[in-house]
Amino acid sequence: MEVMPSRSPLTERTAMHRMYRRSAMLGGGSKFVIILAANQGGGVMEWKGPREWAIERDSVKNKKKYAKKWGYDLEIVDMSTKKRYAHEWRESWEKVDTIRNCLRKYPKAEWFWWLDLNTFIMEPSYSLQRHIFDDLARNTYRDINVYNPLNISHPLTDDHLDPESRSAVGDGKPESINLIVPQDCGGFNLGSFFVRRSAWTDRLLDIWWDPVGYEQKHMEWEHKEQDAFEHLYIHQPWIRPHTAFIEQRKINSFPLGACGDNGEDPKIHYRESERDFVVNMAGCEWGRDCWGEMYNFRELSNKLNRTPWEKFKDGLSERIKSLRGQDKKPEEESK
């Protein structure tokens, strides 16, 4: 007779807890999918060194832990280049096509959260429901004039448009929001954003990925799919009524080195005192230390989210080291 391995009470409680948080009727976690861009196999633009592997390791671990805690699905996408045309590589344009694939893979999910690899969830105790979606009307805004770094003319005023397309806030109902995007100092930022399953979203993704637009404009669009969406938002009236914006620091805070030409910006840069949810080391590969930033934010998150017992132990340890005259010198983990 085969003896089945016994499950500990802790394992059973953990399993029940996850079932509760995933349940559509209870926790609601199954409605959300986190899509994490990773390039685990390397890309054609450059070889990955120890620091790049360390960044990926920490970022993936961070998202796995968060998704498990709240019962969300996590799709880790290998962004190594796929050849879409016979004469060129469409690297960095995989974001849109990847979201389309995830919509098919998770047919019961409602919201899909895209995260770039150089992001770190600083506050794992924040669920997406409580942080954003339980009060979507309060946590988002439809009128881009609230914060409009691109100076986009809004709303549209053409007579042939319907009242909803001429309205600054669409129909004003949170149920009609299908895309949630933060803005940084340069405009739309797609390092962390949400899309909702809908016919409108299917249409948007098809047009966004359209090879005709890509062939005509890809040399002009420095930020690739980000510039492409800005173009669509400006020139396609049907886009605006279903697009909402969210304060950047709600889901996409920057370190001081990003958008830092004018010093610290309270709309953009991470604030420890206010326990911002996510930090995005955007542009760190251009003259900044991506691994250093990831390491520092990871350590800060660990410190901020310690249990009372961990705080007591750390305080005691620091006291002992202080008495011994020892300085804590973190080792370079990526070596």
Coordinates of C-alpha atoms in Angstrom, one line a residue, residues 1-158:
M1 CA 0.0 0.0 0.0
E2 CA 1.4 3.3 -1.0
V3 CA 1.8 5.9 1.7
M4 CA 0.9 9.4 0.7
P5 CA 3.2 12.1 2.0
S6 CA 1.6 14.1 4.8
R7 CA 1.1 17.9 4.4
S8 CA 2.0 20.1 7.3
P9 CA -0.6 22.5 8.7
L10 CA 1.5 25.4 7.5
T11 CA 1.5 24.1 3.9
E12 CA -2.3 23.6 4.1
R13 CA -2.9 27.1 5.4
T14 CA -0.7 28.5 2.7
A15 CA -2.6 26.6 0.0
M16 CA -5.9 27.7 1.4
H17 CA -4.7 31.2 1.6
R18 CA -3.7 31.2 -2.1
M19 CA -7.0 29.6 -3.1
Y20 CA -8.8 32.4 -1.3
R21 CA -6.8 35.2 -2.9
R22 CA -7.1 33.7 -6.4
S23 CA -10.9 33.1 -6.1
A24 CA -12.9 35.4 -8.4
M25 CA -15.6 35.6 -5.8
L26 CA -13.3 36.3 -2.9
G27 CA -9.8 37.6 -3.3
G28 CA -10.1 38.2 -7.0
G29 CA -6.4 37.4 -7.8
S30 CA -7.2 35.3 -10.8
K31 CA -8.4 38.4 -12.6
F32 CA -4.8 39.8 -12.8
V33 CA -1.8 38.7 -14.8
I34 CA 1.6 40.3 -14.4
I35 CA 3.7 40.2 -17.5
L36 CA 7.4 40.6 -16.8
A37 CA 9.8 41.3 -19.7
A38 CA 12.9 39.2 -19.4
N39 CA 15.7 38.4 -21.8
Q40 CA 16.9 35.2 -20.2
G41 CA 18.7 34.1 -23.4
G42 CA 20.4 37.4 -24.2
G43 CA 19.6 39.7 -27.1
V44 CA 21.2 40.6 -30.4
M45 CA 22.1 44.1 -29.2
E46 CA 24.6 43.1 -26.5
W47 CA 25.9 40.2 -24.5
K48 CA 24.6 39.8 -20.9
G49 CA 27.3 40.0 -18.2
P50 CA 27.1 39.1 -14.5
R51 CA 25.4 42.3 -13.5
E52 CA 22.7 41.9 -16.1
W53 CA 22.0 38.3 -14.9
A54 CA 21.9 39.6 -11.3
I55 CA 19.4 42.3 -12.2
E56 CA 17.2 39.7 -14.0
R57 CA 17.5 37.3 -11.0
D58 CA 16.4 39.9 -8.5
S59 CA 13.6 41.3 -10.7
V60 CA 12.1 37.9 -11.4
K61 CA 12.3 36.8 -7.8
N62 CA 10.6 40.0 -6.7
K63 CA 7.7 39.5 -9.1
K64 CA 7.3 35.8 -8.3
K65 CA 7.1 36.5 -4.6
Y66 CA 4.5 39.3 -5.1
A67 CA 2.4 37.3 -7.5
K68 CA 2.3 34.3 -5.2
K69 CA 1.4 36.4 -2.2
W70 CA -1.7 37.9 -3.9
G71 CA -2.7 34.9 -6.1
Y72 CA -1.9 36.6 -9.4
D73 CA -0.7 34.8 -12.5
L74 CA 2.9 35.7 -13.6
E75 CA 4.0 35.4 -17.2
I76 CA 7.8 35.8 -17.5
V77 CA 8.4 36.5 -21.2
D78 CA 11.7 35.8 -22.9
M79 CA 12.2 38.9 -24.9
S80 CA 15.1 37.6 -27.0
T81 CA 14.6 38.8 -30.5
K82 CA 12.1 37.2 -32.8
K83 CA 12.5 37.7 -36.5
R84 CA 9.3 39.3 -37.8
Y85 CA 10.6 40.5 -41.2
A86 CA 13.0 38.9 -43.7
H87 CA 15.2 41.9 -43.8
E88 CA 15.4 43.2 -40.2
W89 CA 14.9 42.4 -36.6
R90 CA 12.0 44.1 -34.7
E91 CA 13.7 44.1 -31.3
S92 CA 12.0 46.1 -28.5
W93 CA 8.7 45.9 -30.4
E94 CA 7.7 42.6 -28.9
K95 CA 5.7 44.2 -26.0
V96 CA 2.5 44.6 -28.0
D97 CA 2.6 41.1 -29.6
T98 CA 3.4 39.6 -26.2
I99 CA 0.3 41.2 -24.6
R100 CA -1.8 39.8 -27.4
N101 CA -0.4 36.3 -26.7
C102 CA -1.1 36.6 -23.0
L103 CA -4.7 37.6 -23.7
R104 CA -5.1 34.3 -25.4
K105 CA -3.2 32.3 -22.8
Y106 CA -5.2 33.6 -19.8
P107 CA -8.8 33.7 -21.1
K108 CA -10.4 34.3 -17.7
A109 CA -8.1 37.2 -16.6
E110 CA -9.4 40.8 -16.9
W111 CA -6.4 43.0 -16.3
F112 CA -2.8 42.6 -17.5
W113 CA 0.0 44.5 -15.9
W114 CA 3.1 44.9 -18.0
L115 CA 6.4 45.5 -16.1
D116 CA 9.9 46.1 -17.6
L117 CA 12.7 44.1 -16.2
N118 CA 14.4 47.1 -14.5
T119 CA 11.4 47.5 -12.1
F120 CA 11.2 46.5 -8.4
I121 CA 8.0 46.2 -6.4
M122 CA 8.9 48.1 -3.2
E123 CA 5.8 47.4 -1.2
P124 CA 4.6 43.8 -1.6
S125 CA 1.9 44.4 1.0
Y126 CA -0.1 46.5 -1.5
S127 CA -2.5 44.4 -3.5
L128 CA -3.5 45.8 -6.9
Q129 CA -7.2 45.7 -5.9
R130 CA -6.8 47.9 -2.9
H131 CA -4.0 50.1 -4.3
I132 CA -5.8 50.9 -7.6
F133 CA -8.8 48.8 -8.8
D134 CA -11.2 49.0 -5.9
D135 CA -11.5 52.7 -6.7
L136 CA -10.5 53.2 -10.3
A137 CA -12.3 56.5 -10.7
R138 CA -10.4 58.0 -7.8
N139 CA -7.0 56.5 -8.7
T140 CA -7.0 57.5 -12.4
Y141 CA -7.8 60.5 -14.5
R142 CA -9.1 60.8 -18.1
D143 CA -8.3 64.4 -18.9
I144 CA -4.7 64.5 -20.0
N145 CA -4.6 68.2 -19.3
V146 CA -4.2 67.3 -15.6
Y147 CA -0.6 66.5 -16.5
N148 CA 0.4 67.1 -20.1
P149 CA 4.2 67.1 -20.7
L150 CA 3.6 66.5 -24.5
N151 CA 1.2 69.5 -24.7
I152 CA -1.3 67.4 -26.6
S153 CA -4.4 69.3 -27.6
H154 CA -7.3 67.8 -25.7
P155 CA -10.2 67.3 -26.1
L156 CA -10.8 67.0 -29.8
T157 CA -13.3 69.4 -31.2
D158 CA -14.1 68.2 -34.7

